[in-house]
N, C-alpha and C. Protein backbone atom coordinates (compact mmCIF):
# COMPACT_ATOMS: atom_id res chain seq x y z
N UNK A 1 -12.22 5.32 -5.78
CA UNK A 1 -12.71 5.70 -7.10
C UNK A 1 -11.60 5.50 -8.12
N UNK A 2 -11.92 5.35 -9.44
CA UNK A 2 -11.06 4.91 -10.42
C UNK A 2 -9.93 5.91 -10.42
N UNK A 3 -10.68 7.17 -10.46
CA UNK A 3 -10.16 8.35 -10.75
C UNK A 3 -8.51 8.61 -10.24
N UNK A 4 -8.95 8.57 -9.04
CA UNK A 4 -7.83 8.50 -7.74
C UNK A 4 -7.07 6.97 -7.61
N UNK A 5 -7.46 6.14 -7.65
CA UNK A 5 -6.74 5.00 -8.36
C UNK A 5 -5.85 5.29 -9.35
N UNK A 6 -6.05 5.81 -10.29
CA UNK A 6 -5.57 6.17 -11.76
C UNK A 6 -4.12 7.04 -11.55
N UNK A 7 -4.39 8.22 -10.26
CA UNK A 7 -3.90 9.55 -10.17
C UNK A 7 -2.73 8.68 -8.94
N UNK A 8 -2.79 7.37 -8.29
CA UNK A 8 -2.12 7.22 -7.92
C UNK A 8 -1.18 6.46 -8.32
N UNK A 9 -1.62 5.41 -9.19
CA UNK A 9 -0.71 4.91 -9.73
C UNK A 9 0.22 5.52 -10.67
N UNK A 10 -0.21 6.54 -11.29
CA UNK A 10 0.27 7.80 -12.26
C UNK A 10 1.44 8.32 -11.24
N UNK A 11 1.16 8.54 -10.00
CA UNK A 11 2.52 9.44 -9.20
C UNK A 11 3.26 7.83 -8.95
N UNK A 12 2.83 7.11 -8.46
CA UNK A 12 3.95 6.16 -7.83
C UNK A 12 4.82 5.83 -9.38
N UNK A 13 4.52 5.11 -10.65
CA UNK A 13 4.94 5.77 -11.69
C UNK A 13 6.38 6.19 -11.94
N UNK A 14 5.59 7.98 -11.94
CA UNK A 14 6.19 8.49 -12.17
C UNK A 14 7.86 8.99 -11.28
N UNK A 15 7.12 8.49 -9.72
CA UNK A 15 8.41 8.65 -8.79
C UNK A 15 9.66 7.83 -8.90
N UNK A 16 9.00 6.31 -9.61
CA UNK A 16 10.27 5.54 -9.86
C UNK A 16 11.03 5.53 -10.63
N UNK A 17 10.38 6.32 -11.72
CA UNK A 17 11.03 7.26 -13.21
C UNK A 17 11.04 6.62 -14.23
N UNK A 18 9.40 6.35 -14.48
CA UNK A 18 8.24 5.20 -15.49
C UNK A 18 8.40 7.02 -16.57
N UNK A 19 7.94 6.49 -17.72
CA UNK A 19 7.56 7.73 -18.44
C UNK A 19 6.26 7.45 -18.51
N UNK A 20 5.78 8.31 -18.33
CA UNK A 20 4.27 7.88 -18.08
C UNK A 20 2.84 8.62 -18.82
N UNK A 21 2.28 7.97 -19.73
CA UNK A 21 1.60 9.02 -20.67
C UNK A 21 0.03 9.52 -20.04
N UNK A 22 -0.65 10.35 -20.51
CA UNK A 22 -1.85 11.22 -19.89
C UNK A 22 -2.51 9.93 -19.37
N UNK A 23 -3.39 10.08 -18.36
CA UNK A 23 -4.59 8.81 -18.04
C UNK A 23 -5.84 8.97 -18.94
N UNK A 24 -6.27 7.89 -19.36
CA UNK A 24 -7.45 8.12 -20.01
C UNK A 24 -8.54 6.68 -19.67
N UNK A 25 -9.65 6.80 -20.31
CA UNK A 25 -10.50 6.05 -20.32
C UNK A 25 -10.42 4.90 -20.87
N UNK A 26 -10.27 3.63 -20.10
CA UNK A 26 -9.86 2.17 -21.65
C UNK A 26 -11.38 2.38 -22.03
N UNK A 27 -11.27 1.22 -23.26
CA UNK A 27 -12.03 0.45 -23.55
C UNK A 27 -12.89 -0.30 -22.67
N UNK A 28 -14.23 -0.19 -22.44
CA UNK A 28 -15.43 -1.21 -21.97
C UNK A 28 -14.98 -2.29 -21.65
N UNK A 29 -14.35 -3.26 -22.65
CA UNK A 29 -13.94 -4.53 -22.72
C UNK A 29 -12.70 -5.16 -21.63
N UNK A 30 -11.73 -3.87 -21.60
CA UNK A 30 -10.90 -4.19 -20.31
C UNK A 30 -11.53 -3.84 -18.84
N UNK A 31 -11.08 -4.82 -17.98
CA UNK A 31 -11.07 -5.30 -17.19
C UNK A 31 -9.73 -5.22 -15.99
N UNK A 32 -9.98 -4.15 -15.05
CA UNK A 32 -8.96 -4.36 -14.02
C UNK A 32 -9.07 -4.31 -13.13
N UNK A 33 -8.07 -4.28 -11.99
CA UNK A 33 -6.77 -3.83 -12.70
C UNK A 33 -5.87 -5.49 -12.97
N UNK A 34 -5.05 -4.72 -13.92
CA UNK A 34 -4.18 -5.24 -14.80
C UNK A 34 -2.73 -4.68 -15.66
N UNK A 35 -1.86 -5.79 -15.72
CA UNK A 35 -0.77 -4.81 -16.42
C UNK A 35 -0.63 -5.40 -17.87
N UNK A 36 -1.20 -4.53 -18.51
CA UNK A 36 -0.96 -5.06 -20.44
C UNK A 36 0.24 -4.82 -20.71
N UNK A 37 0.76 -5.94 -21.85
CA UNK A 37 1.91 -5.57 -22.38
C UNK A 37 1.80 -5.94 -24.01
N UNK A 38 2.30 -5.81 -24.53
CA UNK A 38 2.46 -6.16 -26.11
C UNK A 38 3.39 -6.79 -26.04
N UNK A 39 3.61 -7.58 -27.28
CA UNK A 39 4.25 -8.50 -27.86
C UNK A 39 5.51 -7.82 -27.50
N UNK A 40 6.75 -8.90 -27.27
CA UNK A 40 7.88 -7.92 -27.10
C UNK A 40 8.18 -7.07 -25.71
N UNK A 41 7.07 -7.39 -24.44
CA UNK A 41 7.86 -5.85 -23.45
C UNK A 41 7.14 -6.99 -22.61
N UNK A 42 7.75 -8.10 -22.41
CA UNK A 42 6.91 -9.22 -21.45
C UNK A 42 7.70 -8.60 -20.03
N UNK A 43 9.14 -8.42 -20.73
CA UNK A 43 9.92 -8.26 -19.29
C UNK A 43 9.74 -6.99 -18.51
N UNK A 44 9.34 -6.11 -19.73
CA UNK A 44 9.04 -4.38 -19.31
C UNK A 44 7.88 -4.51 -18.04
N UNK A 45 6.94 -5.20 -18.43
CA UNK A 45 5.65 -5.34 -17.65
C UNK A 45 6.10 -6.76 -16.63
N UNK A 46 6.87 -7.16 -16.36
CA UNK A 46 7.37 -7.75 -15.27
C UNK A 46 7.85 -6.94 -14.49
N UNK A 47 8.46 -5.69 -14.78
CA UNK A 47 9.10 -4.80 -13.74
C UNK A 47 8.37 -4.14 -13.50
N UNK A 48 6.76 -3.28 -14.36
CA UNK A 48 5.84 -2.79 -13.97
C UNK A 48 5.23 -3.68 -12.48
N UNK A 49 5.25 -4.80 -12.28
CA UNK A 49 4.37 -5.58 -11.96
C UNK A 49 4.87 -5.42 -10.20
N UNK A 50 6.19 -4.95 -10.50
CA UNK A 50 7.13 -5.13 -8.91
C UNK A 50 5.88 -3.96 -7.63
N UNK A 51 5.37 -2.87 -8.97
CA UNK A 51 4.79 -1.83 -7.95
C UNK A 51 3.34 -1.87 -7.89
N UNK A 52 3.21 -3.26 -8.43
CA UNK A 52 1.51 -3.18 -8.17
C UNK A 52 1.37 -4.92 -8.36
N UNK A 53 2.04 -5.54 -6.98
CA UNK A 53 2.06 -7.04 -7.56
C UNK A 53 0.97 -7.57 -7.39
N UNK A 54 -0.55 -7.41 -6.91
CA UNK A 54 -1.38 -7.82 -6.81
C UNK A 54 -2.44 -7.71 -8.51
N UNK A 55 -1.67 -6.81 -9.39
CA UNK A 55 -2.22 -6.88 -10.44
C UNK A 55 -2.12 -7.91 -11.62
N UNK A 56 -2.67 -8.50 -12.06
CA UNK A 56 -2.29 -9.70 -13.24
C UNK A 56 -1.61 -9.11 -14.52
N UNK A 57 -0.86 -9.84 -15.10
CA UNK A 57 -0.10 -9.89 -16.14
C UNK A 57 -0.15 -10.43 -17.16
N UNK A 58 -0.75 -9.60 -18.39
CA UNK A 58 -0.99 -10.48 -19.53
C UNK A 58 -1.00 -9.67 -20.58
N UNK A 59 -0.76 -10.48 -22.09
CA UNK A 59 -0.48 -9.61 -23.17
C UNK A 59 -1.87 -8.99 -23.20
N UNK A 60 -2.24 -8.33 -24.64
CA UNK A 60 -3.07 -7.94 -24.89
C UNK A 60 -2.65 -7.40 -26.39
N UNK A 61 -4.05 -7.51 -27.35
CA UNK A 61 -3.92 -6.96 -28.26
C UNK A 61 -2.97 -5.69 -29.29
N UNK A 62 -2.38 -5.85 -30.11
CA UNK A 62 -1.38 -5.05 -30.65
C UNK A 62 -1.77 -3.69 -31.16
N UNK A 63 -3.32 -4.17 -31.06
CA UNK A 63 -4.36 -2.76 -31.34
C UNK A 63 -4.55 -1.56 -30.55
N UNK A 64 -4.54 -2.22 -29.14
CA UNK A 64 -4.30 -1.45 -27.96
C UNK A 64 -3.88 -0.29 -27.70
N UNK A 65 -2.55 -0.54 -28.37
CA UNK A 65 -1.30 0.25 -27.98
C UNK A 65 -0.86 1.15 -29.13
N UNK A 66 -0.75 1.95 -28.36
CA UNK A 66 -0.20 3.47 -29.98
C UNK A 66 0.96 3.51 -29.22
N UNK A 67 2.32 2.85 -29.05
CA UNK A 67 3.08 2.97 -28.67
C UNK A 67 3.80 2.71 -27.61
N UNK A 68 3.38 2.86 -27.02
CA UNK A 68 3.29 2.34 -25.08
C UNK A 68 3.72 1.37 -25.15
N UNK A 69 4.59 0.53 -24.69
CA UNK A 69 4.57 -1.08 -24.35
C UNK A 69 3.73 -1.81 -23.35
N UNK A 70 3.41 -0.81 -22.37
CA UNK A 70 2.83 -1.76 -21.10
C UNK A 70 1.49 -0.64 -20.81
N UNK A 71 0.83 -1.38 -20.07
CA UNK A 71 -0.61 -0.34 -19.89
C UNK A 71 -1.06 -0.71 -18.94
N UNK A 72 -1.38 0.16 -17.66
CA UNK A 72 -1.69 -0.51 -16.24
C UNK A 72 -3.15 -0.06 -16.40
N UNK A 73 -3.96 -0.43 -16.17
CA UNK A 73 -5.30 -0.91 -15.87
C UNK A 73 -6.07 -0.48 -14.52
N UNK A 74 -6.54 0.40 -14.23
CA UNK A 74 -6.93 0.71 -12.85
C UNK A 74 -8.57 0.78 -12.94
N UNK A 75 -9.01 -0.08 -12.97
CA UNK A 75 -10.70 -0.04 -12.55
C UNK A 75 -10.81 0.32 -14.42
N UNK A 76 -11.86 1.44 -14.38
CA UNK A 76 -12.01 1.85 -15.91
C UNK A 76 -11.17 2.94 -16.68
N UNK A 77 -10.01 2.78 -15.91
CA UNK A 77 -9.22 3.94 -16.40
C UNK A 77 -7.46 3.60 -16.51
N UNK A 78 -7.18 3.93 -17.70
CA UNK A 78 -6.10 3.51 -18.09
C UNK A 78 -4.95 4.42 -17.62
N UNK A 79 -3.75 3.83 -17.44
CA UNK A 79 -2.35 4.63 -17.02
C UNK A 79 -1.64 3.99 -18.21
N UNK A 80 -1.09 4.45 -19.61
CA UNK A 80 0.12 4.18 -20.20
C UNK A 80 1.65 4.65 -19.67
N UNK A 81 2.19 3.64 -19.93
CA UNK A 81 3.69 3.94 -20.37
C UNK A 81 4.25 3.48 -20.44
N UNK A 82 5.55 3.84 -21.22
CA UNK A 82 6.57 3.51 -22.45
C UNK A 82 7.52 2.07 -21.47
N UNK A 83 7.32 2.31 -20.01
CA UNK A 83 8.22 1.17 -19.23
C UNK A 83 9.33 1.31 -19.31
């Protein structure tokens, strides 16, 4: 389930010492999983990518993001953080 998807990637995360913001619901339109990054944190979300390498890597909209650089993608439910 997404849920638990969400709650795990949230601890693995946080164990490697990601700052890691609340999980929430994306947008309809995304599609995962996936690791978003914004303009600028290509390399941030390259090192995201080490703990979930089966996930794809790609920018995404500047709209996205209230801050966060990178945004992992788990089914319909989002994991931010700062990377």
């Amino acid at each position: 389930d997404d849920g638990e998807a969400g709650a795990e990637a949230d601890s693995l995360l946080r164990r490697a010492g990601f700052i890691v913001l609340p999980l929430r619901e994306g947008p309809r339109r995304l599609e995962g999983p996936a690791i978003l990054f914004r303009s600028g944190a290509e390399e941030r979300a390259e090192t995201v990518s080490g703990y979930f390498p089966d996930y794809p890597v790609r920018a995404a909209p500047s709209g996205l993001f209230s801050g966060e650089q990178v945004i992992v993608v788990v089914g319909a439910r989002v994991g931010k953080g700062s990377g």
